[in-house]
Amino acid sequence: MWKPSVCTKDCPDTCGLLAKVEEGRITRVKGDPDHPFTRGFICRKAGYFPQHVHNEERILTPLLRCGPKGEGRFQPITWEEALDRVAARIKEVCAEHGPEAILPYLYAGHMGLVQRHAGHAFFHMLGASRLLATICGPAATAGFEATLGSGPSTDLESVVDSDFIIIWGSNTLTTNVHAWPFFGKAREKGARLAVIDPYRTRTAKKADLHLRPRPGTDAALALGLMQVLIQEGLIDRQFLADHTVGFAELARRAAEYPPEKAAAICGVPTHEIQGLAVAYGQARAPFIRTGWGPARQLRGAMALRTIACLPALVGAFQKPGGGITRSLGGGPANLTRLTRPDLCPKGTRAVNMVQLGDALTRLEAPPIKLLYNYMSNPAAVAPQSALVLEGLKREDLFLVVHELFMTDTALFADIILPGASSFEVNWN
Ligand code: SF4
């Protein structure tokens, strides 16, 4: 029997999959030809899902630590005992130190929207310290939304009607491969492709233009482009008047970045900045595809915020094929019926997840006494890694870990609860 699913590898394509299930086991995975965006093509990674799901190293029973922290010695226990122990420790910590001594730690795991957000209500109700989920995309999201709001960005499939495409900070051909045919269709009809990327990636090699700014200078480049657009009269004043706020202030800021100055900051020749701006401003339907690259820096949110101003300057949003796409991800914008922030006591402290090391080793009043980790492996992925490991070794820290495999973090756990793969939670 073939069952429908999706690839959950935190890739923007989110391929539709068909999984062959025989006697309760997935024996093969292939692309779903009826999926409108990915159309039956998957990359090699998804083909290994059967080995992943049925791997002999999967954790299949709750485990209790029976050796020193981090040594990895555990004994199997029943679910009932495991849950009783966790509940008892939660009660003890709340009674002795208050609920803020408990910190849930999570990020995306297998990306399931329900699974990612299912624990929030419980920890809010408890009054546990709140986790600020700042790793990965939030800076880009904040910047983009500061300009364009929280609605969806331009449908990437509409790019087939664009005549000028900028890929800014994305190696699309390698990391968003299903978008490439849509760009190809536009190019068959005559569209030109510009890539902005410090590296000469596979994608950049296929472009008509390749601008290589120094890493971290994307905002200056965007301001330089804006200044050319404004000076050359290539902006859509009617669109700006009808649909935007703050143009006068933006124009003043852009005036501080003539192309020569932007060139000096970015390391991109002045004539390339001028050429790109003119091509973008004269296009019938200019389209920008941003990746995460410009946001992976200090002030990355401001870089995305600035880039996201460009389409409005030329009125791209009202031209079929024009616009800007940041993320292909979707989902309900409001998950509060699931996460229930209203249950969180007012004034409950927040811990920034990139400062987990500080939180585990230096935070006081109260210190973190119970770390509840799911959908993440902070011992391997969190910044401040030395401090994180130091904190995880604390004998007075009770660590609960939900996991499929014995990860670096799970090695330090007091209790491990077996986690489910995306296939096991998506099917009934
Ligand atoms: S391209 Fe590969 S990793 Fe990305 S969603 Fe498709 S199968 Fe998964």
Short mmCIF file of N, CA and C and ligand atoms in Angstrom, two decimals, residues 7 9 11 13-15 42-43 45-46 177-178, ligand 1:
data_model
loop_
_atom_site.label_atom_id
_atom_site.label_comp_id
_atom_site.label_asym_id
_atom_site.label_seq_id
_atom_site.Cartn_x
_atom_site.Cartn_y
_atom_site.Cartn_z
N CYS A 7 8.16 15.26 2.68
CA CYS A 7 9.53 15.25 3.19
C CYS A 7 9.64 16.35 4.26
N LYS A 9 12.57 17.47 5.80
CA LYS A 9 13.99 17.75 6.04
C LYS A 9 14.31 19.24 6.05
N CYS A 11 13.65 21.66 4.21
CA CYS A 11 14.05 22.10 2.88
C CYS A 11 12.85 22.87 2.34
N ASP A 13 11.41 22.99 -0.32
CA ASP A 13 10.56 22.34 -1.33
C ASP A 13 9.43 21.51 -0.72
N THR A 14 9.67 20.89 0.43
CA THR A 14 8.65 20.07 1.10
C THR A 14 7.97 19.12 0.12
N CYS A 15 8.78 18.26 -0.46
CA CYS A 15 8.29 17.37 -1.51
C CYS A 15 7.13 16.50 -1.05
N ILE A 42 12.00 13.79 -6.35
CA ILE A 42 12.60 14.01 -5.03
C ILE A 42 14.11 13.87 -5.14
N CYS A 43 14.82 14.48 -4.19
CA CYS A 43 16.27 14.30 -4.20
C CYS A 43 16.62 13.00 -3.48
N LYS A 45 18.02 12.34 -0.74
CA LYS A 45 17.90 12.25 0.72
C LYS A 45 16.63 11.54 1.15
N ALA A 46 15.53 11.87 0.49
CA ALA A 46 14.24 11.29 0.91
C ALA A 46 14.21 9.79 0.70
N VAL A 177 15.69 23.04 -5.35
CA VAL A 177 15.80 22.60 -6.74
C VAL A 177 14.46 22.64 -7.49
N HIS A 178 13.35 22.49 -6.76
CA HIS A 178 12.06 22.49 -7.47
C HIS A 178 11.62 23.87 -7.94
S1 SF4 B 1 14.33 18.28 -2.34
FE1 SF4 B 1 15.00 16.51 -1.11
S2 SF4 B 1 15.28 17.30 0.98
FE2 SF4 B 1 14.09 18.85 -0.17
S3 SF4 B 1 11.94 18.35 0.32
FE3 SF4 B 1 12.48 17.28 -1.61
S4 SF4 B 1 13.16 15.25 -0.99
FE4 SF4 B 1 13.19 16.53 0.84
#
